mmCIF file of C-alpha atoms in Angstrom:
data_model
loop_
_atom_site.group_PDB
_atom_site.id
_atom_site.type_symbol
_atom_site.label_atom_id
_atom_site.label_comp_id
_atom_site.label_asym_id
_atom_site.label_seq_id
_atom_site.Cartn_x
_atom_site.Cartn_y
_atom_site.Cartn_z
ATOM 1 C CA MET F 727 -93.608 -107.284 73.003
ATOM 2 C CA THR F 728 -95.207 -104.369 74.831
ATOM 3 C CA SER F 729 -97.811 -104.851 77.505
ATOM 4 C CA ARG F 730 -101.260 -103.305 77.347
ATOM 5 C CA ALA F 731 -100.317 -100.891 80.161
ATOM 6 C CA GLU F 732 -97.214 -99.764 78.249
ATOM 7 C CA GLN F 733 -99.298 -99.285 75.116
ATOM 8 C CA LYS F 734 -101.844 -97.182 77.030
ATOM 9 C CA GLU F 735 -99.088 -95.044 78.524
ATOM 10 C CA ARG F 736 -97.481 -94.562 75.117
ATOM 11 C CA THR F 737 -100.846 -93.442 73.700
ATOM 12 C CA ARG F 738 -101.281 -90.984 76.575
ATOM 13 C CA GLN F 739 -97.766 -89.601 76.081
ATOM 14 C CA THR F 740 -98.370 -89.221 72.338
ATOM 15 C CA LEU F 741 -101.615 -87.336 72.954
ATOM 16 C CA VAL F 742 -99.912 -84.982 75.415
ATOM 17 C CA ALA F 743 -96.881 -84.438 73.150
ATOM 18 C CA GLU F 744 -98.931 -83.733 70.004
ATOM 19 C CA SER F 745 -101.398 -81.536 71.892
ATOM 20 C CA ARG F 746 -98.515 -79.590 73.399
ATOM 21 C CA ARG F 747 -97.008 -79.014 69.960
ATOM 22 C CA LEU F 748 -100.350 -77.865 68.546
ATOM 23 C CA PHE F 749 -101.302 -75.687 71.542
ATOM 24 C CA ALA F 750 -97.886 -74.019 71.476
ATOM 25 C CA ALA F 751 -98.037 -73.343 67.745
ATOM 26 C CA LYS F 752 -101.670 -72.264 67.380
ATOM 27 C CA GLY F 753 -103.047 -71.561 70.839
ATOM 28 C CA TYR F 754 -105.685 -73.554 72.673
ATOM 29 C CA ALA F 755 -108.707 -71.979 70.967
ATOM 30 C CA ALA F 756 -107.451 -72.729 67.454
ATOM 31 C CA VAL F 757 -106.902 -76.457 68.028
ATOM 32 C CA GLY F 758 -109.761 -78.934 67.729
ATOM 33 C CA LEU F 759 -110.022 -82.482 69.012
ATOM 34 C CA ALA F 760 -110.215 -83.827 65.449
ATOM 35 C CA GLU F 761 -106.824 -82.281 64.701
ATOM 36 C CA ILE F 762 -105.334 -83.667 67.918
ATOM 37 C CA VAL F 763 -106.447 -87.240 67.209
ATOM 38 C CA ARG F 764 -105.355 -86.988 63.570
ATOM 39 C CA GLU F 765 -101.894 -85.665 64.487
ATOM 40 C CA SER F 766 -101.564 -88.218 67.301
ATOM 41 C CA GLY F 767 -102.582 -91.123 65.077
ATOM 42 C CA VAL F 768 -105.217 -92.326 67.538
ATOM 43 C CA THR F 769 -108.991 -92.553 67.588
ATOM 44 C CA LYS F 770 -111.293 -90.146 69.384
ATOM 45 C CA GLY F 771 -112.230 -93.060 71.637
ATOM 46 C CA ALA F 772 -108.582 -93.450 72.652
ATOM 47 C CA LEU F 773 -108.426 -89.756 73.511
ATOM 48 C CA TYR F 774 -111.583 -90.009 75.629
ATOM 49 C CA HIS F 775 -110.182 -93.101 77.338
ATOM 50 C CA HIS F 776 -107.389 -90.928 78.746
ATOM 51 C CA PHE F 777 -109.000 -87.486 78.966
ATOM 52 C CA ASP F 778 -112.599 -86.366 79.358
ATOM 53 C CA GLY F 779 -112.140 -83.583 76.815
ATOM 54 C CA LYS F 780 -109.880 -80.868 75.488
ATOM 55 C CA PRO F 781 -109.658 -78.928 78.797
ATOM 56 C CA ALA F 782 -108.422 -82.038 80.637
ATOM 57 C CA LEU F 783 -105.868 -82.686 77.912
ATOM 58 C CA PHE F 784 -104.724 -79.077 78.096
ATOM 59 C CA ARG F 785 -104.393 -79.387 81.875
ATOM 60 C CA ALA F 786 -102.042 -82.359 81.411
ATOM 61 C CA VAL F 787 -99.970 -80.324 78.946
ATOM 62 C CA LEU F 788 -99.887 -77.326 81.294
ATOM 63 C CA GLU F 789 -98.834 -79.484 84.240
ATOM 64 C CA GLN F 790 -96.002 -80.922 82.146
ATOM 65 C CA VAL F 791 -94.801 -77.441 81.126
ATOM 66 C CA GLN F 792 -95.080 -76.160 84.721
ATOM 67 C CA GLN F 793 -93.054 -79.117 85.991
ATOM 68 C CA GLU F 794 -90.354 -78.542 83.372
ATOM 69 C CA VAL F 795 -90.096 -74.849 84.255
ATOM 70 C CA ALA F 796 -89.939 -75.722 87.953
ATOM 71 C CA ALA F 797 -87.153 -78.216 87.225
ATOM 72 C CA ARG F 798 -85.191 -75.508 85.377
ATOM 73 C CA VAL F 799 -85.666 -73.132 88.303
ATOM 74 C CA VAL F 800 -84.569 -75.750 90.831
ATOM 75 C CA ALA F 801 -81.525 -76.703 88.742
ATOM 76 C CA ALA F 802 -80.425 -73.064 88.516
ATOM 77 C CA ALA F 803 -81.019 -72.517 92.221
ATOM 78 C CA GLU F 804 -79.203 -75.650 93.284
ATOM 79 C CA ALA F 805 -76.120 -74.697 91.287
ATOM 80 C CA THR F 806 -74.957 -72.803 94.385
ATOM 81 C CA ASP F 807 -74.856 -73.482 98.119
ATOM 82 C CA ASP F 808 -75.617 -69.911 99.168
ATOM 83 C CA PRO F 809 -79.343 -69.486 100.005
ATOM 84 C CA TRP F 810 -79.455 -65.901 98.699
ATOM 85 C CA ASP F 811 -77.818 -66.865 95.415
ATOM 86 C CA ARG F 812 -80.236 -69.806 95.125
ATOM 87 C CA LEU F 813 -83.172 -67.373 95.318
ATOM 88 C CA CYS F 814 -81.654 -64.969 92.783
ATOM 89 C CA ASN F 815 -80.641 -67.751 90.366
ATOM 90 C CA GLY F 816 -84.037 -69.431 90.607
ATOM 91 C CA CYS F 817 -85.951 -66.219 89.994
ATOM 92 C CA ALA F 818 -83.756 -65.337 87.012
ATOM 93 C CA ALA F 819 -84.218 -68.859 85.601
ATOM 94 C CA PHE F 820 -88.004 -68.486 85.869
ATOM 95 C CA VAL F 821 -87.985 -65.196 83.959
ATOM 96 C CA GLU F 822 -85.633 -66.645 81.342
ATOM 97 C CA ALA F 823 -87.853 -69.731 80.948
ATOM 98 C CA GLY F 824 -90.744 -67.369 80.296
ATOM 99 C CA THR F 825 -89.015 -66.136 77.147
ATOM 100 C CA ASP F 826 -89.618 -69.547 75.545
ATOM 101 C CA PRO F 827 -92.612 -69.069 73.191
ATOM 102 C CA GLU F 828 -94.034 -72.482 74.144
ATOM 103 C CA VAL F 829 -93.918 -71.628 77.849
ATOM 104 C CA GLN F 830 -95.443 -68.215 77.178
ATOM 105 C CA ARG F 831 -98.347 -69.556 75.155
ATOM 106 C CA ILE F 832 -99.206 -72.604 77.273
ATOM 107 C CA MET F 833 -98.294 -71.529 80.803
ATOM 108 C CA LEU F 834 -98.750 -67.777 80.867
ATOM 109 C CA ILE F 835 -101.379 -66.955 78.235
ATOM 110 C CA ASP F 836 -103.648 -69.964 77.691
ATOM 111 C CA GLY F 837 -103.198 -71.533 81.148
ATOM 112 C CA PRO F 838 -105.149 -68.935 83.138
ATOM 113 C CA ALA F 839 -107.598 -68.324 80.273
ATOM 114 C CA VAL F 840 -108.493 -71.991 79.731
ATOM 115 C CA LEU F 841 -108.483 -73.309 83.282
ATOM 116 C CA GLY F 842 -109.414 -70.149 85.128
ATOM 117 C CA TRP F 843 -107.255 -68.220 87.536
ATOM 118 C CA SER F 844 -107.943 -70.408 90.584
ATOM 119 C CA GLU F 845 -107.083 -73.714 88.926
ATOM 120 C CA TRP F 846 -104.058 -72.211 87.178
ATOM 121 C CA ARG F 847 -102.816 -70.836 90.512
ATOM 122 C CA ALA F 848 -103.303 -74.228 92.170
ATOM 123 C CA ILE F 849 -101.027 -75.835 89.579
ATOM 124 C CA ASP F 850 -98.486 -73.024 89.984
ATOM 125 C CA GLU F 851 -98.623 -73.437 93.779
ATOM 126 C CA THR F 852 -97.439 -77.034 93.523
ATOM 127 C CA THR F 853 -94.529 -76.173 91.232
ATOM 128 C CA SER F 854 -92.760 -72.813 90.921
ATOM 129 C CA ALA F 855 -94.511 -70.988 93.769
ATOM 130 C CA ALA F 856 -93.775 -73.809 96.205
ATOM 131 C CA HIS F 857 -90.044 -73.565 95.494
ATOM 132 C CA LEU F 858 -90.141 -69.784 95.799
ATOM 133 C CA ALA F 859 -91.934 -69.994 99.154
ATOM 134 C CA GLU F 860 -89.348 -72.479 100.446
ATOM 135 C CA ALA F 861 -86.466 -70.210 99.439
ATOM 136 C CA LEU F 862 -88.089 -67.139 101.000
ATOM 137 C CA THR F 863 -88.921 -69.024 104.203
ATOM 138 C CA GLU F 864 -85.275 -70.044 104.576
ATOM 139 C CA LEU F 865 -84.045 -66.490 103.971
ATOM 140 C CA VAL F 866 -86.506 -64.942 106.434
ATOM 141 C CA ALA F 867 -85.593 -67.584 109.032
ATOM 142 C CA ASP F 868 -81.855 -66.962 108.723
ATOM 143 C CA GLY F 869 -82.261 -63.174 108.829
ATOM 144 C CA THR F 870 -81.200 -62.485 105.226
ATOM 145 C CA ILE F 871 -84.625 -61.039 104.411
ATOM 146 C CA THR F 872 -86.398 -58.619 106.711
ATOM 147 C CA PRO F 873 -88.829 -60.571 108.920
ATOM 148 C CA GLN F 874 -92.261 -60.661 107.267
ATOM 149 C CA PRO F 875 -95.026 -63.095 106.297
ATOM 150 C CA VAL F 876 -93.827 -65.299 103.449
ATOM 151 C CA ALA F 877 -97.202 -66.061 101.820
ATOM 152 C CA PRO F 878 -97.916 -62.542 100.528
ATOM 153 C CA LEU F 879 -94.273 -61.999 99.586
ATOM 154 C CA THR F 880 -94.309 -65.209 97.539
ATOM 155 C CA ARG F 881 -97.395 -64.067 95.645
ATOM 156 C CA LEU F 882 -96.038 -60.571 95.063
ATOM 157 C CA LEU F 883 -92.770 -61.867 93.636
ATOM 158 C CA SER F 884 -94.498 -64.596 91.637
ATOM 159 C CA GLY F 885 -96.916 -62.066 90.160
ATOM 160 C CA ALA F 886 -94.104 -59.675 89.289
ATOM 161 C CA MET F 887 -92.140 -62.411 87.543
ATOM 162 C CA ASN F 888 -95.199 -63.710 85.660
ATOM 163 C CA GLU F 889 -95.980 -60.165 84.505
ATOM 164 C CA ALA F 890 -92.370 -59.637 83.443
ATOM 165 C CA ALA F 891 -92.448 -62.875 81.452
ATOM 166 C CA LEU F 892 -95.689 -61.822 79.729
ATOM 167 C CA TRP F 893 -94.182 -58.441 78.906
ATOM 168 C CA LEU F 894 -91.055 -60.096 77.511
ATOM 169 C CA ALA F 895 -93.280 -62.213 75.273
ATOM 170 C CA GLN F 896 -94.457 -59.017 73.554
ATOM 171 C CA SER F 897 -91.284 -56.958 73.761
ATOM 172 C CA THR F 898 -88.936 -56.402 70.879
ATOM 173 C CA GLY F 899 -86.053 -54.522 72.479
ATOM 174 C CA PRO F 900 -82.677 -56.218 72.179
ATOM 175 C CA THR F 901 -81.852 -55.581 75.847
ATOM 176 C CA ASP F 902 -85.313 -56.232 77.322
ATOM 177 C CA LEU F 903 -84.374 -59.561 78.924
ATOM 178 C CA GLU F 904 -81.119 -58.171 80.310
ATOM 179 C CA ASP F 905 -82.923 -55.064 81.605
ATOM 180 C CA THR F 906 -85.638 -57.202 83.189
ATOM 181 C CA LEU F 907 -83.086 -59.396 84.947
ATOM 182 C CA THR F 908 -81.300 -56.285 86.240
ATOM 183 C CA ALA F 909 -84.575 -54.867 87.561
ATOM 184 C CA LEU F 910 -85.424 -58.240 89.154
ATOM 185 C CA SER F 911 -82.030 -58.343 90.831
ATOM 186 C CA GLN F 912 -82.568 -54.854 92.250
ATOM 187 C CA LEU F 913 -86.061 -55.789 93.423
ATOM 188 C CA LEU F 914 -84.752 -58.850 95.222
ATOM 189 C CA GLU F 915 -81.856 -56.891 96.706
ATOM 190 C CA SER F 916 -84.355 -54.481 98.262
ATOM 191 C CA LEU F 917 -85.679 -57.375 100.376
ATOM 192 C CA ARG F 918 -82.364 -57.973 102.124
ATOM 193 C CA TYR F 919 -82.237 -57.105 105.782
ATOM 194 C CA ARG F 920 -80.098 -54.098 106.529
ATOM 195 C CA ASN F 921 -79.219 -53.565 110.156
ATOM 196 C CA GLN F 922 -79.090 -49.758 110.393
#
């Protein structure tokens, strides 16, 4: 027998899962609350018990997607002990994750449009950008990267990778991902400290 708390959590998870599927397939604007409750098999009252509307539900979906992408980035980075390789692997994993149509639609296209740039950035700051900043801080501290402020560098690299992922979402070239990863590698390599 399931407890009331377990039942509530299951309802919340169902709402997030079905909304995610619908948002990924159709885009935020094309999905209505009536469709979400119908596909979730719950009442509108149950939806409003958990979320105060469609934007709040979308935010929960976006946070879930952001956390999953961050986990993929961390897993790729932690596959090696070398700090430089961790940065390169993590950045490549982020760009590769951005080729997933669900990630593109929810995280890169609808995320900023629905929540606004500031709120979207705040979510990104707690996931992918936080890991990137940590990696860059370590590499600046150990002298691998030329000494410089990490905050602007984090935003520049994050912006470049987000833009690359958006471009890949629209590209059709068979080598576009490979070419993007090569360009990213060269961009990162340009940050390395060279004692002349």
